[in-house]
Short mmCIF file of C-alpha atoms and ligand atoms in Angstrom, two decimals:
data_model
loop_
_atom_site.label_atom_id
_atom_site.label_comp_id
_atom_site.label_asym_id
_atom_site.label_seq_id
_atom_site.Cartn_x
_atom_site.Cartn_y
_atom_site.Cartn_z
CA UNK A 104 105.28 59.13 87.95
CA UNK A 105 105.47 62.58 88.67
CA UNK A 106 108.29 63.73 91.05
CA UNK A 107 107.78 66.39 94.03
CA UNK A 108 109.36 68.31 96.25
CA UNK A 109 107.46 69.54 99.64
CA UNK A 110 109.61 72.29 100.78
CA UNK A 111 107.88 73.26 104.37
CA UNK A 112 106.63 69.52 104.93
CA UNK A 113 106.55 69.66 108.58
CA UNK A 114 104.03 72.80 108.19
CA UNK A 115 100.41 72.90 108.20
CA UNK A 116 100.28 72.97 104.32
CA UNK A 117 103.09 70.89 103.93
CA UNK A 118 101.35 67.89 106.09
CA UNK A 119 98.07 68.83 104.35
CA UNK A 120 100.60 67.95 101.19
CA UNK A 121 101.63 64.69 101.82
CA UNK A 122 97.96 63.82 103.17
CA UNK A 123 96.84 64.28 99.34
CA UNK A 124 99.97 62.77 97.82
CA UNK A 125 99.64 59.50 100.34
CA UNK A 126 95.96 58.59 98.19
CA UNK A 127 97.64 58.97 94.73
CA UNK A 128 101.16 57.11 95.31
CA UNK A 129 100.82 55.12 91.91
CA UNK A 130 101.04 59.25 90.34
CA UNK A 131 103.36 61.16 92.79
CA UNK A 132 106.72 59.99 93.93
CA UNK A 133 108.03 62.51 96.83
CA UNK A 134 111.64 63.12 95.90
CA UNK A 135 112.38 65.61 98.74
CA UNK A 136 110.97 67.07 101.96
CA UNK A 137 112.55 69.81 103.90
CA UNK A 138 111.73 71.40 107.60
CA UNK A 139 113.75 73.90 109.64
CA UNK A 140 114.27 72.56 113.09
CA UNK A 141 111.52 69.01 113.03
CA UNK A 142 113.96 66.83 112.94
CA UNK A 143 111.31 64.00 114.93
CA UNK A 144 108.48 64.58 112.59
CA UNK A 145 110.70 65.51 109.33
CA UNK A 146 112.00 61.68 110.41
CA UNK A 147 108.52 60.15 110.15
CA UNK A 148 107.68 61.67 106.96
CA UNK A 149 110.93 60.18 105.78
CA UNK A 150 109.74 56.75 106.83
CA UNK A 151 106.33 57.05 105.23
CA UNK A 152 107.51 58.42 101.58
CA UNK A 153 111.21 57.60 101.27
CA UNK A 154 112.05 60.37 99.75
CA UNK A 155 115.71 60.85 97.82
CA UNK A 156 116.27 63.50 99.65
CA UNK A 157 115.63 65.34 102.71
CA UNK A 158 116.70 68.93 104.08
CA UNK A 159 117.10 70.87 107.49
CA UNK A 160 117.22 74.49 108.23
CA UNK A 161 120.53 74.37 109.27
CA UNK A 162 123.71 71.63 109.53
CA UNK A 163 122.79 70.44 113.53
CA UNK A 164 119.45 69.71 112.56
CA UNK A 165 120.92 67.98 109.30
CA UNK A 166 123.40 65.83 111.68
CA UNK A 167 120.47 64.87 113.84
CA UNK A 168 118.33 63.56 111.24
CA UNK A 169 121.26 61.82 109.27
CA UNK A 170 121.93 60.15 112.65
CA UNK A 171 118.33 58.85 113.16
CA UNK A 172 118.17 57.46 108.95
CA UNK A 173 121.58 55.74 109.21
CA UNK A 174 120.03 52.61 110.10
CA UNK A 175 116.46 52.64 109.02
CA UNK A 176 116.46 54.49 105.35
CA UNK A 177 120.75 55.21 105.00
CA UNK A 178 120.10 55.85 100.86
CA UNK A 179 118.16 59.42 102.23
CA UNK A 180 121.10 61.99 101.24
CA UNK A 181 120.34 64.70 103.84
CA UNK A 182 121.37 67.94 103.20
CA UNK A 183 121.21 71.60 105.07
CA UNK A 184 120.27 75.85 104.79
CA UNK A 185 119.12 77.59 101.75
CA UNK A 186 122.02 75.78 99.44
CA UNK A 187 119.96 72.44 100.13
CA UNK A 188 116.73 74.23 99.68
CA UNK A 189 117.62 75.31 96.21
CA UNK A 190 119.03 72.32 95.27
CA UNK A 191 115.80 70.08 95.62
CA UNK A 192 114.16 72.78 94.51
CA UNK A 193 115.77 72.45 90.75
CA UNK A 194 116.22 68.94 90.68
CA UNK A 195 116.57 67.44 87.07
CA UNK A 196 113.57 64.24 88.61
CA UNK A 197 111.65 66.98 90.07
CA UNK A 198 108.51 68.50 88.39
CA UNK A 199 106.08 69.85 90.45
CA UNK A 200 107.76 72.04 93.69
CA UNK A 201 105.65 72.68 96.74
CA UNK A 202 106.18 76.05 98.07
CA UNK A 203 104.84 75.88 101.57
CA UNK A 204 108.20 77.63 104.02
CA UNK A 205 106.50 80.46 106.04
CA UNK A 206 107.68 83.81 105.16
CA UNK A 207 110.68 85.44 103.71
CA UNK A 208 112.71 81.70 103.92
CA UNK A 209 110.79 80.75 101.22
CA UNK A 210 111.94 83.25 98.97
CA UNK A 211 115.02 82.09 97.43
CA UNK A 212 113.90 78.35 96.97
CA UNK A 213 110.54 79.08 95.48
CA UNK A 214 112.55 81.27 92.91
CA UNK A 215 115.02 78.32 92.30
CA UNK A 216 111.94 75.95 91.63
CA UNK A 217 110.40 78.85 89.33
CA UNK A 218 114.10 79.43 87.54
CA UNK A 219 114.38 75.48 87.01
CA UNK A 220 111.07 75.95 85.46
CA UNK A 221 108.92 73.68 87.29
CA UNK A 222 105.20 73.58 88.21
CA UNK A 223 105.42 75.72 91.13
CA UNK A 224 102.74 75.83 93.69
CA UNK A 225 102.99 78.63 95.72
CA UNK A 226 101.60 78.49 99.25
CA UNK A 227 104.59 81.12 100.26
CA UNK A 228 102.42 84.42 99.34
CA UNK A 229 105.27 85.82 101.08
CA UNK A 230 107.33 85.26 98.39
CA UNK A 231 105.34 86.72 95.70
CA UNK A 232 105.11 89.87 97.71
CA UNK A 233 108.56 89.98 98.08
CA UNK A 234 109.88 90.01 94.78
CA UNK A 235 106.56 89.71 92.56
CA UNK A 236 107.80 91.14 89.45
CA UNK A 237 111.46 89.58 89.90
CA UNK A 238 109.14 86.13 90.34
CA UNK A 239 106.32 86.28 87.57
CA UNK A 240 109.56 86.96 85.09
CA UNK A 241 110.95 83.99 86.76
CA UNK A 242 108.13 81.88 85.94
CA UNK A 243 107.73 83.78 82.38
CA UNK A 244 111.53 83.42 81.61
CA UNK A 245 111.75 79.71 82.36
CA UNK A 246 108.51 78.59 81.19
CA UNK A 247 107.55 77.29 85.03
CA UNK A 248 104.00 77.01 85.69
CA UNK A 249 102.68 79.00 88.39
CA UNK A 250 99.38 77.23 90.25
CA UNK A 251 98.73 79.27 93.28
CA UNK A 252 97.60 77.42 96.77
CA UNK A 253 96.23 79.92 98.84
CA UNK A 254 92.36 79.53 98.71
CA UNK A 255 91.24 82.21 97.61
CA UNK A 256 93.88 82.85 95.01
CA UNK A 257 93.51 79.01 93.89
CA UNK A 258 89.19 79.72 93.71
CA UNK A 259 90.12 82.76 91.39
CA UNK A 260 92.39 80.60 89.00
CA UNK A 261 89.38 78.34 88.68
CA UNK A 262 87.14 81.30 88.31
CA UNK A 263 89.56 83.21 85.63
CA UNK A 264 88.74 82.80 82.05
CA UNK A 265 92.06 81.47 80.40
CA UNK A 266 94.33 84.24 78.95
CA UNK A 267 94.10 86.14 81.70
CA UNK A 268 97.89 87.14 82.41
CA UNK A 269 96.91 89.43 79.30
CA UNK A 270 94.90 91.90 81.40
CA UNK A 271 91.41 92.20 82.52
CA UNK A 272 90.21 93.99 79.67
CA UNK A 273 91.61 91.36 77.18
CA UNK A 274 89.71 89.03 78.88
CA UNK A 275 86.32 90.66 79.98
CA UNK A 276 86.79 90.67 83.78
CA UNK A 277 86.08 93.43 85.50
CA UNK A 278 86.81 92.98 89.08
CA UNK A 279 87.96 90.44 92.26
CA UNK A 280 86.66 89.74 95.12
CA UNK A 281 88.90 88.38 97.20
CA UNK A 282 86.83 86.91 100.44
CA UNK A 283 88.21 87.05 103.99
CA UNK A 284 86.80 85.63 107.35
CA UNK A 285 87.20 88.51 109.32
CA UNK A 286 89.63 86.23 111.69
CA UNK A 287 88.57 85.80 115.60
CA UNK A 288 88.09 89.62 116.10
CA UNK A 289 85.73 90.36 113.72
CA UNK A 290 83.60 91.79 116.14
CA UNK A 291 85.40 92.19 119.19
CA UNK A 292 85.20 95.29 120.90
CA UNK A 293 88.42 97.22 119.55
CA UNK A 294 89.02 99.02 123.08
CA UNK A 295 89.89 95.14 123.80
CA UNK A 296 92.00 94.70 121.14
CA UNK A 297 95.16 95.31 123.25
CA UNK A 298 94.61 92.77 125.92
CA UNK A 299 94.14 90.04 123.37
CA UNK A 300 96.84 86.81 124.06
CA UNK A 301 98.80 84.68 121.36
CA UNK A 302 96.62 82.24 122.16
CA UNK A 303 93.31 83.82 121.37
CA UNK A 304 94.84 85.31 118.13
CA UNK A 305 96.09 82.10 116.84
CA UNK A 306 92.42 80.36 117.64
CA UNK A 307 90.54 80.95 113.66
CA UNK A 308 87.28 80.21 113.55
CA UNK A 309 87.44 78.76 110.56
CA UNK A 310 90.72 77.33 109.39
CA UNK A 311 93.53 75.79 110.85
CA UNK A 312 97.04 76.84 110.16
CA UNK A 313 100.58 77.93 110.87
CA UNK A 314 100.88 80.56 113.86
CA UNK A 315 102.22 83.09 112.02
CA UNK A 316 99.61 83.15 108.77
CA UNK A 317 97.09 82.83 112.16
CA UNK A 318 97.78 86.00 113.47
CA UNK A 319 97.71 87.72 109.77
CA UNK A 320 94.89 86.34 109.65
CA UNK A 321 93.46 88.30 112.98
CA UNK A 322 95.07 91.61 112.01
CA UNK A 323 94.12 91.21 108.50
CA UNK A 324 97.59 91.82 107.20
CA UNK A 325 96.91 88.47 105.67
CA UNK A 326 94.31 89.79 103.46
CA UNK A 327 96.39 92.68 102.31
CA UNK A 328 99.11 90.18 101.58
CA UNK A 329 96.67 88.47 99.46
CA UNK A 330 95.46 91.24 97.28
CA UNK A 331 99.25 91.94 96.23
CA UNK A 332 99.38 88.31 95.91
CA UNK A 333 96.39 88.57 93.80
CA UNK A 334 97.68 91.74 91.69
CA UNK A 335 101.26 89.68 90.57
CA UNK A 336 99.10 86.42 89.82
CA UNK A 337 96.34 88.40 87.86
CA UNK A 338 98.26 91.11 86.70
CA UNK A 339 96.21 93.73 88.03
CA UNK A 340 95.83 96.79 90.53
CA UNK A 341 94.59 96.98 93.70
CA UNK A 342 91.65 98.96 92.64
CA UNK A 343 90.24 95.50 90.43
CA UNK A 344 90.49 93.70 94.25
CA UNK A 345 87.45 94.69 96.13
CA UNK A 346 87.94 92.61 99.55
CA UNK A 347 84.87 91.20 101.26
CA UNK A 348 84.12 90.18 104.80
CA UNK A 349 82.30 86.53 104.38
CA UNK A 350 82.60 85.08 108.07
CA UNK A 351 81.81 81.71 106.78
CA UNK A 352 84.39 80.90 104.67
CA UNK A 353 82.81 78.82 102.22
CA UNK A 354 83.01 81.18 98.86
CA UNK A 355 86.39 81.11 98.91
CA UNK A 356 86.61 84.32 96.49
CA UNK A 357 84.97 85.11 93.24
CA UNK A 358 85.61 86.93 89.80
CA UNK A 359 82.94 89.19 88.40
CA UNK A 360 82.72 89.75 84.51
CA UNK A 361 82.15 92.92 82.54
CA UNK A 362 78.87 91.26 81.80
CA UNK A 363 77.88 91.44 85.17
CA UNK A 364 78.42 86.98 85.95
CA UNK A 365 80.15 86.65 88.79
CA UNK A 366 81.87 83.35 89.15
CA UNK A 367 82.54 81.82 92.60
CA UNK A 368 84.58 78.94 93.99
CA UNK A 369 82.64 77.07 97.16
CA UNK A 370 83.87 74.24 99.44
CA UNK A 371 84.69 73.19 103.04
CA UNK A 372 87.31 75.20 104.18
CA UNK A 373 90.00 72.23 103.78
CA UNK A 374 93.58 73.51 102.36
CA UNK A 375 93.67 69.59 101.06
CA UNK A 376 91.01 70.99 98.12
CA UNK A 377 93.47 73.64 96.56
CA UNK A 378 96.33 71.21 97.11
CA UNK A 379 94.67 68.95 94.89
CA UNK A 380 93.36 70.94 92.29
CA UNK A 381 97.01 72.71 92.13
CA UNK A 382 98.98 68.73 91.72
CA UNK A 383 95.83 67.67 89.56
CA UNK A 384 95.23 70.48 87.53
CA UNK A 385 93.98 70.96 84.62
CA UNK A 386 92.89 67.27 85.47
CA UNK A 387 90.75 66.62 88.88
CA UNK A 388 90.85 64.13 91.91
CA UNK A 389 90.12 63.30 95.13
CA UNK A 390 91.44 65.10 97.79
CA UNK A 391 90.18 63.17 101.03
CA UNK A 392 87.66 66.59 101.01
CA UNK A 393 84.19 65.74 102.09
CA UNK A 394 80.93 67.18 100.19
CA UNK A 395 80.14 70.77 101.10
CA UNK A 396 76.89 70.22 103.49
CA UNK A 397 74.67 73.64 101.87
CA UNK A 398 72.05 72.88 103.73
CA UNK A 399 73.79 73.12 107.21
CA UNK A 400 75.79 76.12 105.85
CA UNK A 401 72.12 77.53 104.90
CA UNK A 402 72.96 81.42 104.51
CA UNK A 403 76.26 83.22 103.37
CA UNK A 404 76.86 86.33 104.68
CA UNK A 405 78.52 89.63 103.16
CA UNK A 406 80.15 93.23 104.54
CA UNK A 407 83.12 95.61 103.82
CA UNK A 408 86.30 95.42 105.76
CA UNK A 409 86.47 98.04 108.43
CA UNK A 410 89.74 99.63 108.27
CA UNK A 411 89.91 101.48 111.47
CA UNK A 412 89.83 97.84 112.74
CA UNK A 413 92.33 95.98 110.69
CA UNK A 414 94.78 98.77 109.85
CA UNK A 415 97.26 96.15 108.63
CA UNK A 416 94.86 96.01 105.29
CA UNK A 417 95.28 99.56 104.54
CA UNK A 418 99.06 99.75 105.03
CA UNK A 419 99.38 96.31 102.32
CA UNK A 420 97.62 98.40 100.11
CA UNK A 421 99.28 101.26 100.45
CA UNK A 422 102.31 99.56 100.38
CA UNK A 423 101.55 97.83 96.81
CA UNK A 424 100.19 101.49 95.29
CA UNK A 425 103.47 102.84 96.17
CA UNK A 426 105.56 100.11 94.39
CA UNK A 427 109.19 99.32 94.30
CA UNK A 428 110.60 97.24 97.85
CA UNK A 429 107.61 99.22 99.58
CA UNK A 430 105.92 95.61 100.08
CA UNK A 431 109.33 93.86 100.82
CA UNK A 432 109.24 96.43 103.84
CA UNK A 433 106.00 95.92 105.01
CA UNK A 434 106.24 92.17 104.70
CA UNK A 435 109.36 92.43 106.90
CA UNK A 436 108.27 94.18 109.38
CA UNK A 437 105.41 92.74 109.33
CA UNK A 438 107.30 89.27 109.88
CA UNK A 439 109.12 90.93 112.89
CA UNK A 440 105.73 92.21 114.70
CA UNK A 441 104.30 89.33 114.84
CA UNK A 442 106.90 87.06 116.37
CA UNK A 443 107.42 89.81 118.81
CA UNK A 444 103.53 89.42 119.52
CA UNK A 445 103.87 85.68 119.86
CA UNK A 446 106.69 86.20 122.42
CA UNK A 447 104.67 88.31 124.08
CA UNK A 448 107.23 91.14 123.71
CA UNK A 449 104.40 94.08 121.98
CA UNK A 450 101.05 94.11 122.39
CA UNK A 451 98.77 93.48 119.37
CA UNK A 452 97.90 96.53 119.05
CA UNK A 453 101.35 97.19 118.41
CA UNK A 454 101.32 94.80 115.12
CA UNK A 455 100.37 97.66 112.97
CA UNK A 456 102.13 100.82 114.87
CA UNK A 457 105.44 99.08 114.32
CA UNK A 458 104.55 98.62 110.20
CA UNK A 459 103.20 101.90 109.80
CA UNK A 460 106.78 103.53 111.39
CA UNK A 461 108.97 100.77 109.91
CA UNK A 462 107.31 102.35 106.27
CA UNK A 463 108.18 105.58 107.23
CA UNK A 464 111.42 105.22 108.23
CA UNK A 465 112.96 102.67 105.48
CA UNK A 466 113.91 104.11 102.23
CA UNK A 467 111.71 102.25 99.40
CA UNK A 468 113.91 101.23 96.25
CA UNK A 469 113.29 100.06 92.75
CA UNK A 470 112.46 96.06 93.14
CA UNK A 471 114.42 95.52 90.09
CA UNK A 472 116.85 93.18 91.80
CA UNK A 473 117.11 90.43 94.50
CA UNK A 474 120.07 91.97 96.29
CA UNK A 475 117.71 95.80 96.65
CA UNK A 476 115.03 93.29 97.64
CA UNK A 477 116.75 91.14 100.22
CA UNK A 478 118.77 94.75 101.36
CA UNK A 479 115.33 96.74 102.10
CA UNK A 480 114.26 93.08 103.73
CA UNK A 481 117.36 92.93 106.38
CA UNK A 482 116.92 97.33 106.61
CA UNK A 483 113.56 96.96 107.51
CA UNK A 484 113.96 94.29 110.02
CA UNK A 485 116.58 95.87 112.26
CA UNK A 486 114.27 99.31 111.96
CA UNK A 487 111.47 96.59 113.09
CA UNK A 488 113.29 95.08 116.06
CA UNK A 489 114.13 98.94 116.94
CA UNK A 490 110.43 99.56 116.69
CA UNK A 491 109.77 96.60 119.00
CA UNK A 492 112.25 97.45 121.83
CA UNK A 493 110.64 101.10 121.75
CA UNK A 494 107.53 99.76 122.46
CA UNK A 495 108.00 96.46 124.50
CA UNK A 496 105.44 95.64 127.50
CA UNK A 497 107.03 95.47 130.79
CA UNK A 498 106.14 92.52 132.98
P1 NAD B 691 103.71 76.44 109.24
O1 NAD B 691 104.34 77.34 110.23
O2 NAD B 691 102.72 75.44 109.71
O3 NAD B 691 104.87 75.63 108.46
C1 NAD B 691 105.98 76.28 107.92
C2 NAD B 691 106.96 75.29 107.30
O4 NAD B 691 108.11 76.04 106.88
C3 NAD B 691 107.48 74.22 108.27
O5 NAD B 691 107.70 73.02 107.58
C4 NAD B 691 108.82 74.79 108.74
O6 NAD B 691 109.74 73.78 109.12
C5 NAD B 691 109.29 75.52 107.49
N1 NAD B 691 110.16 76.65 107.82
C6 NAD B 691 109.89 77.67 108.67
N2 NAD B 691 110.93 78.53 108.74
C7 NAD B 691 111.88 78.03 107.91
C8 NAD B 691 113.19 78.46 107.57
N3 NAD B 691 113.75 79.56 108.11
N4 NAD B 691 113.89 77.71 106.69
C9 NAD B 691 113.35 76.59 106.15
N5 NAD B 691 112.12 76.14 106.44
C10 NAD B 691 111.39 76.85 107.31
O7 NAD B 691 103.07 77.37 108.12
P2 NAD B 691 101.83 77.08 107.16
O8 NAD B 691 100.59 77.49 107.81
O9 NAD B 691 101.94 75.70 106.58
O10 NAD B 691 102.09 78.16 106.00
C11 NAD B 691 103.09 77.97 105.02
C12 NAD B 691 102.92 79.02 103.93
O11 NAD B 691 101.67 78.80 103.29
C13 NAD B 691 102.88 80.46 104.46
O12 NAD B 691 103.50 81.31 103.55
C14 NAD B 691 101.39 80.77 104.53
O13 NAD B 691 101.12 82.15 104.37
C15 NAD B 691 100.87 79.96 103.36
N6 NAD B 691 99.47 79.57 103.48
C16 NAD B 691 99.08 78.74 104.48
C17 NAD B 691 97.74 78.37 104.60
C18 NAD B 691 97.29 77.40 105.67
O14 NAD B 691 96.13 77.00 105.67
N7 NAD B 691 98.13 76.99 106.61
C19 NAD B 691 96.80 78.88 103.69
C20 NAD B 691 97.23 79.73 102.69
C21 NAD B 691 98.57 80.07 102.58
MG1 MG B 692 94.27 82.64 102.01
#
């Protein structure tokens, strides 16, 4: 039996997790789940897969859900914050850690899982842009194995020849091409743009998900999060990741050889597919995924991002040319736009205007160490939150 740890269970990957794990119990024991503030559902998933452990955000949310296990499951040791986190994160019974926290929470538990040298599979893209060299020496150091969830990073893998942490040219690839939805304002009118409501921006036509990767998704900031994803997982620049609109979301990226193949992954958009292949790998099995119906898909269609509309994509790759904490910065500020969006505090529009000035303001560093890392992070969000109150709406 293999043993896992779902850190984010409560979230959309994390339930998408335990879906795949509940068809192969006689191969997966769940030794640990962890939520912030779901106490109620955190609860039921401790009821379904007994884990050893479980672990809340913070100590209330730990008392509440110790309360509600002393008489059904007592033997669950519950524990609390980012001590917890890291804990079931390095367990000795552990082997395979589920990185699925949203944003920069996941940081510092997805680098305990990678220091413990575990199979990591990394859902938290935040992380990675973070701290991405810090993390592949992590994973290097320790001997962890790094199997990467996000789709389109997880349809590369499968497309990559092996060897490829070598270098492209080592390996004969010449390029990426990392594919992208376009989100639900692909073609709305951009004067629009700054009426458009939480609602409508966490509403993808595709796939269903968190709010917060939702609305990266709309702006596109997602996308640029994913190419410096892709350049720490691939070990290349952004100039190898050409990034493609494909509106139906069924290559989920491809890898084109200095020989001119290009390799692509298909499949229903179903998160339950790369969550499979990651816990399976190099091995296969089901993942509760139905067959891809071609014939109702019938055509696949192609364009270039246009960056006057999603200027979030420009500023991630700007921010991964320039190096050092520059994505750290973006990422937070990023992080703080967009739950000031979802509390209706800035406009959409605003997403991007508070990134671009939070760049300019905040002094990049050498990412050489966690404490410049989480220092830019924490200088970047109060310069955020500054941005924010310049520019709140008035109701
Ligand atoms: P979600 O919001 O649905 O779930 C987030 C999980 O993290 C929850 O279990 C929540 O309790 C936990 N969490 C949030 N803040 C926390 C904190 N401060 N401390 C501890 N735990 C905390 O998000 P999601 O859509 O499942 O996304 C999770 C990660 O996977 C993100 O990094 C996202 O970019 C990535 N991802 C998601 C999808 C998808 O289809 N949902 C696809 C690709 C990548
Ligand atoms: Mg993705």
């Amino acid at each position: 039996m293999i043993g896992v740890t779902v850190l984010g269970a409560t979230g959309s990957i994390g339930r998408s997790t335990l879906d795949v794990l509940g068809r192969h119990r006689d191969r997966y024991r769940v030794v640990a789940l962890t939520a912030n503030s779901q106490v109620d559902k955190l609860y039921e998933q401790c009821l379904e897969f007994r884990p050893a452990y479980a672990v809340m955000g913070d100590a209330t949310a730990a008392e509440r859900l110790a309360a509600r296990l002393r008489d059904s499951a007592p033997d669950i040791i519950v524990l609390a914050g980012t001590s917890g986190l890291e804990q079931v994160a390095a367990l000795p019974e552990v082997e395979y850690v589920m990185a699925a926290i949203v944003g920069a929470a996941g940081l510092l538990p997805t680098l305990a899982a990678a220091r413990a040298g575990k199979h990591v599979l990394l859902a938290n893209k935040e992380a990675l842009v973070m701290s991405g060299r810090l993390f592949m020496e992590a994973i290097q150091q320790n001997n962890a194995v790094l199997l990467p969830i996000d789709s389109e990073h997880n349809a590369i893998f499968q497309c990559m020849p092996s060897g490829f942490s070598t270098g492209f040219e080592h390996v004969g690839v010449r390029r990426i091409l990392l594919t992208a939805s376009g989100g639900p304002f692909r073609t709305t009118p951009l004067e629009q743009l700054a009426a458009v409501t939480p609602e409508q921006a966490v509403a993808h036509p595709n796939w269903s998900m968190g709010r917060k990767i939702s609305v990266d998704s709309a702006t596109m900031m997602n996308k640029g999060l994913e190419v410096i994803e892709a350049c720490w997982l691939f070990n290349t620049t952004p100039a190898q990741v050409q990034v493609v609109l494909h509106p139906q979301s069924v290559i989920h990226s491809m890898v084109e050889y200095v020989d001119g193949s290009v390799l692509a992954q298909l499949g229903n958009p179903d998160m339950r597919t790369p969550i499979a292949h990651a816990l399976a790998w190099p091995e296969r099995m089901e993942s509760g995924v139905g067959s891809l119906d071609i014939f109702s898909v019938a055509r696949l269609d192609f364009s270039a991002p246009d960056l006057n509309r999603f200027p979030c994509l420009r500023l991630a790759v700007e921010a991964m040319e320039s190096g050092g904490t520059s994505s750290a910065i973006l990422n937070a500020a990023n992080e703080i736009a967009v739950e000031s969006f979802l509390q209706r505090r800035i406009a959409y529009t605003a997403i991007p205007q508070v990134i671009e000035a939070v760049l300019m303001e905040v002094t990049a560093h050498d990412a050489d160490s966690m404490e410049q890392i989480l220092a830019d992070d924490a200088a970047a969000r109060m310069a955020a939150e500054r941005q924010v109150a310049m520019r709140g709406l008035r109701h």
